[in-house]
Tab-separated table of N, CA and C in Angstrom:
chain	number	residue	atom	x	y	z
A	9	MET	N	-8.719	-78.302	9.091
A	9	MET	CA	-10.051	-78.255	9.741
A	9	MET	C	-9.679	-79.806	9.999
A	10	SER	N	-10.018	-80.099	11.227
A	10	SER	CA	-9.828	-81.090	12.059
A	10	SER	C	-10.745	-81.887	10.942
A	11	GLY	N	-10.956	-83.095	10.837
A	11	GLY	CA	-11.983	-84.146	10.535
A	11	GLY	C	-12.232	-83.598	9.003
A	12	SER	N	-11.787	-82.977	8.421
A	12	SER	CA	-12.298	-82.483	6.926
A	12	SER	C	-11.568	-83.620	6.051
A	13	GLY	N	-12.284	-83.602	5.093
A	13	GLY	CA	-11.093	-84.442	3.908
A	13	GLY	C	-11.155	-83.628	2.395
A	14	SER	N	-10.593	-84.146	2.281
A	14	SER	CA	-10.068	-83.110	0.623
A	14	SER	C	-10.977	-83.012	-0.849
A	15	ASP	N	-12.327	-83.625	0.089
A	15	ASP	CA	-13.537	-83.637	-0.807
A	15	ASP	C	-14.724	-82.181	-0.475
A	16	GLY	N	-13.794	-81.770	0.731
A	16	GLY	CA	-14.074	-80.683	1.384
A	16	GLY	C	-15.664	-80.651	2.351
A	17	PHE	N	-15.807	-81.979	2.543
A	17	PHE	CA	-16.726	-82.736	3.480
A	17	PHE	C	-16.442	-82.398	5.159
A	18	VAL	N	-17.028	-82.177	6.005
A	18	VAL	CA	-16.873	-82.111	7.151
A	18	VAL	C	-17.296	-83.190	8.274
A	19	SER	N	-16.925	-84.125	8.404
A	19	SER	CA	-17.496	-85.399	9.557
A	19	SER	C	-18.565	-85.020	10.269
A	20	THR	N	-19.970	-85.243	10.642
A	20	THR	CA	-20.780	-84.941	11.995
A	20	THR	C	-20.355	-86.231	12.638
A	21	GLY	N	-20.671	-87.434	11.918
A	21	GLY	CA	-20.608	-88.495	12.446
A	21	GLY	C	-21.684	-89.389	12.133
A	22	THR	N	-22.909	-88.831	11.463
A	22	THR	CA	-23.748	-89.251	10.732
A	22	THR	C	-24.170	-88.658	9.198
A	23	GLY	N	-23.439	-87.538	8.592
A	23	GLY	CA	-23.733	-87.489	7.551
A	23	GLY	C	-22.302	-86.235	7.272
A	24	ASN	N	-22.582	-85.302	6.317
A	24	ASN	CA	-21.291	-84.412	6.226
A	24	ASN	C	-22.481	-83.604	5.870
A	25	THR	N	-21.544	-82.148	6.903
A	25	THR	CA	-22.106	-80.941	6.860
A	25	THR	C	-21.594	-79.928	6.491
A	26	ARG	N	-22.054	-78.347	6.334
A	26	ARG	CA	-21.195	-77.418	5.592
A	26	ARG	C	-21.043	-76.647	6.856
A	27	VAL	N	-22.290	-76.715	8.115
A	27	VAL	CA	-22.287	-75.885	9.070
A	27	VAL	C	-21.047	-76.306	10.188
A	28	GLY	N	-20.757	-75.083	11.054
A	28	GLY	CA	-19.949	-75.249	11.492
A	28	GLY	C	-20.353	-75.475	13.105
A	29	ARG	N	-21.674	-76.126	13.229
A	29	ARG	CA	-21.818	-76.036	14.874
A	29	ARG	C	-22.844	-77.680	15.151
A	30	GLY	N	-22.963	-77.810	16.025
A	30	GLY	CA	-23.698	-79.100	16.151
A	30	GLY	C	-25.394	-79.183	15.880
A	31	ILE	N	-25.699	-79.858	15.857
A	31	ILE	CA	-27.617	-80.213	15.420
A	31	ILE	C	-28.306	-80.218	16.204
A	32	SER	N	-28.918	-79.782	17.198
A	32	SER	CA	-30.337	-80.581	17.977
A	32	SER	C	-32.073	-79.941	17.275
A	33	GLU	N	-32.431	-80.611	17.670
A	33	GLU	CA	-34.023	-79.855	17.707
A	33	GLU	C	-34.446	-78.405	18.115
A	34	GLY	N	-33.546	-78.665	19.174
A	34	GLY	CA	-33.800	-77.236	20.070
A	34	GLY	C	-33.600	-75.986	19.526
A	35	ASP	N	-32.388	-76.417	18.092
A	35	ASP	CA	-31.940	-75.211	17.244
A	35	ASP	C	-33.128	-74.732	15.884
A	36	VAL	N	-34.223	-75.736	16.004
A	36	VAL	CA	-35.439	-75.092	15.226
A	36	VAL	C	-35.707	-73.648	15.080
A	37	ASN	N	-35.318	-72.756	14.156
A	37	ASN	CA	-36.282	-71.701	14.509
A	37	ASN	C	-35.235	-71.076	12.845
A	38	ASP	N	-36.908	-69.777	12.767
A	38	ASP	CA	-35.993	-69.124	10.980
A	38	ASP	C	-34.939	-68.925	10.819
A	39	ASP	N	-34.213	-68.205	11.685
A	39	ASP	CA	-32.409	-68.294	10.876
A	39	ASP	C	-31.624	-69.570	10.952
A	40	SER	N	-32.066	-70.094	11.897
A	40	SER	CA	-31.373	-71.459	11.709
A	40	SER	C	-31.374	-73.070	10.469
A	41	CYS	N	-33.287	-72.653	10.573
A	41	CYS	CA	-33.928	-73.499	9.485
A	41	CYS	C	-33.675	-73.049	7.917
A	42	SER	N	-33.550	-71.507	7.847
A	42	SER	CA	-33.205	-70.802	6.565
A	42	SER	C	-31.542	-70.530	5.906
A	43	SER	N	-30.845	-70.697	7.400
A	43	SER	CA	-29.509	-70.971	6.998
A	43	SER	C	-28.554	-71.628	6.793
A	44	PHE	N	-28.876	-72.942	7.053
A	44	PHE	CA	-28.782	-74.362	7.459
A	44	PHE	C	-28.194	-75.527	5.775
A	45	GLU	N	-27.026	-75.631	5.664
A	45	GLU	CA	-27.145	-76.306	4.425
A	45	GLU	C	-26.231	-77.680	4.729
A	46	TYR	N	-26.077	-78.482	3.958
A	46	TYR	CA	-25.044	-79.491	4.227
A	46	TYR	C	-24.818	-80.289	2.590
A	47	GLU	N	-23.716	-81.328	2.544
A	47	GLU	CA	-23.650	-82.080	1.510
A	47	GLU	C	-23.529	-83.439	1.788
A	48	THR	N	-24.043	-83.953	1.077
A	48	THR	CA	-24.067	-85.298	1.358
A	48	THR	C	-24.829	-85.874	-0.452
A	49	THR	N	-24.664	-87.402	0.008
A	49	THR	CA	-25.257	-88.295	-1.059
A	49	THR	C	-26.546	-88.584	-1.425
A	50	VAL	N	-26.666	-88.797	-3.170
A	50	VAL	CA	-28.329	-89.351	-2.859
A	50	VAL	C	-28.624	-90.493	-2.325
A	51	GLY	N	-29.293	-90.940	-1.754
A	51	GLY	CA	-29.572	-92.123	-1.348
A	51	GLY	C	-30.321	-93.024	-1.866
A	52	SER	N	-29.724	-94.126	-2.144
A	52	SER	CA	-30.584	-95.344	-3.398
A	52	SER	C	-31.245	-94.312	-4.571
A	53	PRO	N	-30.573	-94.159	-4.794
A	53	PRO	CA	-30.758	-93.021	-6.849
A	53	PRO	C	-31.275	-94.049	-7.656
A	54	ASP	N	-32.142	-93.584	-8.320
A	54	ASP	CA	-33.297	-94.554	-9.590
A	54	ASP	C	-32.436	-94.043	-10.462
A	55	PRO	N	-31.777	-95.894	-10.951
A	55	PRO	CA	-30.853	-96.063	-11.850
A	55	PRO	C	-31.586	-95.738	-13.211
A	56	SER	N	-33.047	-95.506	-13.894
A	56	SER	CA	-33.242	-95.217	-14.895
A	56	SER	C	-32.748	-93.596	-15.189
A	57	MET	N	-32.983	-92.739	-13.908
A	57	MET	CA	-33.280	-91.818	-14.234
A	57	MET	C	-31.689	-91.049	-14.070
A	58	LEU	N	-30.326	-91.884	-13.793
A	58	LEU	CA	-29.146	-91.275	-13.962
A	58	LEU	C	-28.254	-90.111	-15.121
A	59	SER	N	-28.822	-91.169	-16.051
A	59	SER	CA	-28.119	-91.057	-17.165
A	59	SER	C	-29.298	-89.061	-17.847
A	60	SER	N	-29.837	-88.937	-17.061
A	60	SER	CA	-30.773	-87.409	-17.021
A	60	SER	C	-30.173	-86.469	-16.036
A	61	ILE	N	-29.968	-87.048	-14.935
A	61	ILE	CA	-29.244	-85.753	-14.005
A	61	ILE	C	-27.456	-85.507	-14.718
A	62	SER	N	-27.612	-84.022	-14.412
A	62	SER	CA	-26.257	-83.644	-14.285
A	62	SER	C	-25.765	-82.655	-13.617
A	63	ALA	N	-25.012	-82.308	-13.053
A	63	ALA	CA	-23.960	-81.144	-12.254
A	63	ALA	C	-25.049	-80.020	-12.582
A	64	GLY	N	-25.261	-79.382	-11.500
A	64	GLY	CA	-25.823	-78.246	-11.296
A	64	GLY	C	-28.030	-78.708	-11.265
A	65	ASP	N	-27.764	-79.722	-11.576
A	65	ASP	CA	-29.250	-79.783	-11.699
A	65	ASP	C	-29.956	-79.284	-10.154
A	66	VAL	N	-31.039	-78.826	-9.926
A	66	VAL	CA	-32.016	-78.746	-8.828
A	66	VAL	C	-33.103	-79.862	-8.377
A	67	PHE	N	-33.175	-80.546	-7.248
A	67	PHE	CA	-33.912	-80.780	-6.960
A	67	PHE	C	-35.045	-80.366	-6.143
A	68	THR	N	-36.212	-81.105	-6.353
A	68	THR	CA	-37.448	-80.583	-4.893
A	68	THR	C	-36.937	-81.265	-3.267
A	69	VAL	N	-37.004	-81.600	-2.315
A	69	VAL	CA	-37.107	-82.101	-0.897
A	69	VAL	C	-37.841	-82.088	-0.520
A	70	ASP	N	-38.548	-83.323	-0.965
A	70	ASP	CA	-39.806	-83.527	-0.357
A	70	ASP	C	-40.000	-84.158	1.365
A	71	LEU	N	-41.000	-83.847	1.789
A	71	LEU	CA	-40.966	-84.948	3.209
A	71	LEU	C	-42.264	-85.479	2.889
A	72	ILE	N	-42.207	-87.115	2.651
A	72	ILE	CA	-43.599	-88.127	2.573
A	72	ILE	C	-43.675	-88.074	3.630
A	73	GLN	N	-42.900	-88.662	4.797
A	73	GLN	CA	-43.490	-89.468	6.083
A	73	GLN	C	-42.647	-89.345	7.187
A	74	SER	N	-43.416	-88.507	8.355
A	74	SER	CA	-42.255	-88.434	9.586
A	74	SER	C	-42.854	-89.056	10.905
A	75	VAL	N	-42.189	-90.189	11.401
A	75	VAL	CA	-42.374	-90.116	12.936
A	75	VAL	C	-41.285	-89.885	13.349
A	76	PRO	N	-41.754	-89.682	14.941
A	76	PRO	CA	-40.683	-89.367	15.766
A	76	PRO	C	-39.253	-90.395	15.359
A	77	GLY	N	-38.493	-89.914	15.157
A	77	GLY	CA	-36.866	-90.128	15.064
A	77	GLY	C	-36.417	-90.663	13.595
A	78	PHE	N	-37.982	-91.354	12.403
A	78	PHE	CA	-37.343	-91.536	11.361
A	78	PHE	C	-38.524	-90.677	10.785
A	79	ALA	N	-37.675	-90.102	9.306
A	79	ALA	CA	-38.385	-89.164	8.155
A	79	ALA	C	-38.304	-89.772	6.546
A	80	VAL	N	-38.870	-89.887	5.842
A	80	VAL	CA	-38.863	-90.360	4.821
A	80	VAL	C	-38.853	-89.046	4.077
A	81	VAL	N	-37.848	-88.757	2.969
A	81	VAL	CA	-37.315	-87.519	2.162
A	81	VAL	C	-36.632	-88.178	0.615
A	82	GLN	N	-37.557	-87.648	0.275
A	82	GLN	CA	-37.198	-87.496	-0.886
A	82	GLN	C	-36.802	-86.702	-2.357
A	83	LEU	N	-36.483	-86.997	-3.241
A	83	LEU	CA	-35.758	-85.909	-4.538
A	83	LEU	C	-36.798	-85.938	-5.621
A	84	THR	N	-37.244	-85.280	-5.834
A	84	THR	CA	-37.758	-85.025	-7.197
A	84	THR	C	-37.500	-84.215	-8.289
A	85	ASN	N	-37.267	-84.080	-8.828
A	85	ASN	CA	-37.376	-83.329	-10.713
A	85	ASN	C	-38.748	-82.300	-10.665
A	86	SER	N	-38.158	-81.492	-11.773
A	86	SER	CA	-39.338	-80.280	-11.665
A	86	SER	C	-40.446	-81.260	-12.807
A	87	SER	N	-40.456	-82.569	-13.035
A	87	SER	CA	-41.141	-83.315	-13.718
A	87	SER	C	-42.020	-84.367	-12.964
A	88	LYS	N	-41.421	-83.942	-11.049
A	88	LYS	CA	-41.927	-84.688	-10.024
A	88	LYS	C	-41.742	-85.829	-10.066
A	89	GLN	N	-40.445	-86.678	-11.057
A	89	GLN	CA	-40.005	-87.849	-11.042
A	89	GLN	C	-39.120	-88.133	-9.728
A	90	ARG	N	-38.895	-89.743	-9.269
A	90	ARG	CA	-38.091	-89.326	-8.127
A	90	ARG	C	-36.735	-89.912	-8.363
A	91	ILE	N	-36.039	-89.051	-8.286
A	91	ILE	CA	-34.083	-89.398	-8.296
A	91	ILE	C	-33.563	-90.396	-7.850
A	92	GLY	N	-34.254	-90.011	-6.027
A	92	GLY	CA	-34.019	-90.762	-4.699
A	92	GLY	C	-34.333	-89.968	-3.478
A	93	GLY	N	-33.475	-90.823	-2.822
A	93	GLY	CA	-33.648	-90.109	-1.605
A	93	GLY	C	-32.576	-89.413	-0.591
A	94	LEU	N	-32.939	-88.880	0.945
A	94	LEU	CA	-31.617	-88.647	2.052
A	94	LEU	C	-31.695	-89.565	2.816
A	95	THR	N	-30.912	-89.948	2.938
A	95	THR	CA	-30.512	-91.399	3.770
A	95	THR	C	-30.734	-90.406	5.546
A	96	PRO	N	-30.971	-91.108	6.054
A	96	PRO	CA	-31.553	-91.243	8.002
A	96	PRO	C	-30.374	-90.257	8.215
A	97	SER	N	-30.391	-89.175	8.310
A	97	SER	CA	-29.338	-88.961	9.325
A	97	SER	C	-29.869	-87.330	10.968
A	98	ALA	N	-28.841	-87.205	11.488
A	98	ALA	CA	-28.996	-86.275	12.264
A	98	ALA	C	-29.691	-84.484	11.452
A	99	GLU	N	-28.888	-84.712	10.335
A	99	GLU	CA	-29.243	-83.465	9.109
A	99	GLU	C	-30.638	-83.001	8.575
A	100	VAL	N	-31.055	-84.292	8.279
A	100	VAL	CA	-32.047	-85.067	8.136
A	100	VAL	C	-33.307	-85.031	8.703
A	101	GLU	N	-33.417	-84.951	10.005
A	101	GLU	CA	-34.218	-84.882	11.070
A	101	GLU	C	-34.309	-83.677	10.897
A	102	PHE	N	-32.678	-82.653	11.165
A	102	PHE	CA	-33.550	-81.558	11.793
A	102	PHE	C	-34.235	-80.797	10.326
A	103	ILE	N	-33.640	-80.900	8.864
A	103	ILE	CA	-34.296	-80.125	8.226
A	103	ILE	C	-36.278	-80.434	8.531
A	104	THR	N	-36.515	-82.066	8.194
A	104	THR	CA	-37.419	-82.371	8.943
A	104	THR	C	-38.386	-81.828	9.376
A	105	GLN	N	-37.790	-81.416	10.931
A	105	GLN	CA	-38.173	-80.182	11.841
A	105	GLN	C	-38.430	-78.975	11.339
A	106	CYS	N	-37.368	-78.654	10.617
A	106	CYS	CA	-37.904	-77.253	9.847
A	106	CYS	C	-38.938	-76.966	8.726
A	107	ILE	N	-38.887	-78.468	8.393
A	107	ILE	CA	-40.072	-78.134	7.128
A	107	ILE	C	-41.416	-78.209	7.771
A	108	MET	N	-41.548	-79.367	8.971
A	108	MET	CA	-42.897	-79.614	9.593
A	108	MET	C	-43.102	-78.102	10.437
A	109	LYS	N	-42.143	-77.396	11.258
A	109	LYS	CA	-42.197	-76.522	12.846
A	109	LYS	C	-42.135	-74.958	11.955
A	110	LYS	N	-41.521	-74.993	10.779
A	110	LYS	CA	-40.748	-73.858	10.102
A	110	LYS	C	-41.588	-73.378	8.308
A	111	ASN	N	-42.107	-74.776	8.359
A	111	ASN	CA	-42.532	-74.520	6.757
A	111	ASN	C	-41.891	-74.281	5.814
A	112	THR	N	-40.472	-74.323	6.131
A	112	THR	CA	-39.113	-73.979	5.593
A	112	THR	C	-38.963	-74.992	4.550
A	113	MET	N	-38.373	-74.467	3.090
A	113	MET	CA	-38.651	-75.437	1.637
A	113	MET	C	-37.408	-75.629	1.433
A	114	TYR	N	-36.799	-76.768	0.616
A	114	TYR	CA	-35.552	-77.283	0.793
A	114	TYR	C	-35.463	-77.645	-1.112
A	115	GLN	N	-34.399	-77.283	-1.017
A	115	GLN	CA	-33.744	-78.164	-2.941
A	115	GLN	C	-32.326	-78.908	-2.629
A	116	ALA	N	-32.173	-79.434	-3.460
A	116	ALA	CA	-30.787	-80.471	-3.696
A	116	ALA	C	-30.113	-79.906	-4.887
A	117	ILE	N	-29.157	-79.061	-5.145
A	117	ILE	CA	-28.365	-79.253	-5.584
A	117	ILE	C	-27.526	-79.952	-6.664
A	118	VAL	N	-27.262	-80.525	-7.611
A	118	VAL	CA	-25.993	-81.510	-7.790
A	118	VAL	C	-24.830	-80.711	-8.413
A	119	LEU	N	-23.807	-81.739	-7.288
A	119	LEU	CA	-22.452	-80.733	-7.739
A	119	LEU	C	-21.688	-81.964	-8.282
A	120	GLN	N	-21.851	-83.138	-8.013
A	120	GLN	CA	-21.309	-84.332	-9.021
A	120	GLN	C	-21.508	-84.935	-9.296
A	121	ILE	N	-21.410	-86.066	-10.598
A	121	ILE	CA	-21.738	-87.384	-10.232
A	121	ILE	C	-20.811	-88.267	-10.905
A	122	SER	N	-20.473	-89.116	-10.584
A	122	SER	CA	-19.505	-89.967	-10.465
A	122	SER	C	-20.316	-91.777	-10.436
A	123	GLY	N	-20.826	-92.314	-11.928
A	123	GLY	CA	-21.467	-93.401	-11.557
A	123	GLY	C	-22.984	-93.117	-10.731
A	124	SER	N	-23.201	-94.249	-9.375
A	124	SER	CA	-24.619	-94.269	-9.646
A	124	SER	C	-24.081	-93.312	-8.351
A	125	LEU	N	-22.854	-92.374	-8.152
A	125	LEU	CA	-22.502	-91.291	-6.639
A	125	LEU	C	-22.667	-90.559	-6.683
A	126	ILE	N	-24.016	-89.326	-6.527
A	126	ILE	CA	-24.440	-88.435	-7.104
A	126	ILE	C	-24.429	-87.459	-5.875
A	127	LYS	N	-23.623	-86.555	-5.764
A	127	LYS	CA	-23.186	-85.495	-4.968
A	127	LYS	C	-24.042	-84.321	-4.656
A	128	ILE	N	-24.631	-84.061	-3.478
A	128	ILE	CA	-25.731	-82.616	-3.532
A	128	ILE	C	-25.151	-82.271	-2.204
A	129	LEU	N	-25.991	-80.419	-2.565
A	129	LEU	CA	-25.526	-79.572	-1.944
A	129	LEU	C	-27.461	-79.590	-1.093
A	130	VAL	N	-27.456	-79.718	-0.186
A	130	VAL	CA	-29.292	-79.801	0.334
A	130	VAL	C	-29.476	-78.051	1.044
A	131	LYS	N	-30.026	-77.173	1.044
A	131	LYS	CA	-30.184	-76.175	1.018
A	131	LYS	C	-31.478	-75.057	0.892
A	132	SER	N	-31.991	-74.378	1.825
A	132	SER	CA	-33.204	-73.719	1.506
A	132	SER	C	-33.761	-72.801	0.675
A	133	ILE	N	-34.468	-73.045	0.079
A	133	ILE	CA	-35.259	-71.933	-0.615
A	133	ILE	C	-35.105	-70.852	-0.273
């Protein structure tokens, strides 16, 4: 597939996604929100939490703040400790709209860890 790398990511220009279509706010509906998933890396991971993270761990995706065009989304573990965040992107804007308009909940599953780089799959619960 054009635009895909050896790691299985497909570049959308704003992040990495596993969906095969463009993303727009007009796509926010129950089906698109519940089936949406994408791979990315944790933004600004908390260094004190790195040693406790393993492949397969599941984090909660929490919307902290949202204003038009910008959302603060953080990842927390089962103890509600902040792991890191999601870097602003079209995908984050889309899931923000799904959380606010459709009450869709998302989780982040750790796929791989390399030093402070944590690759995750973000998907609905």
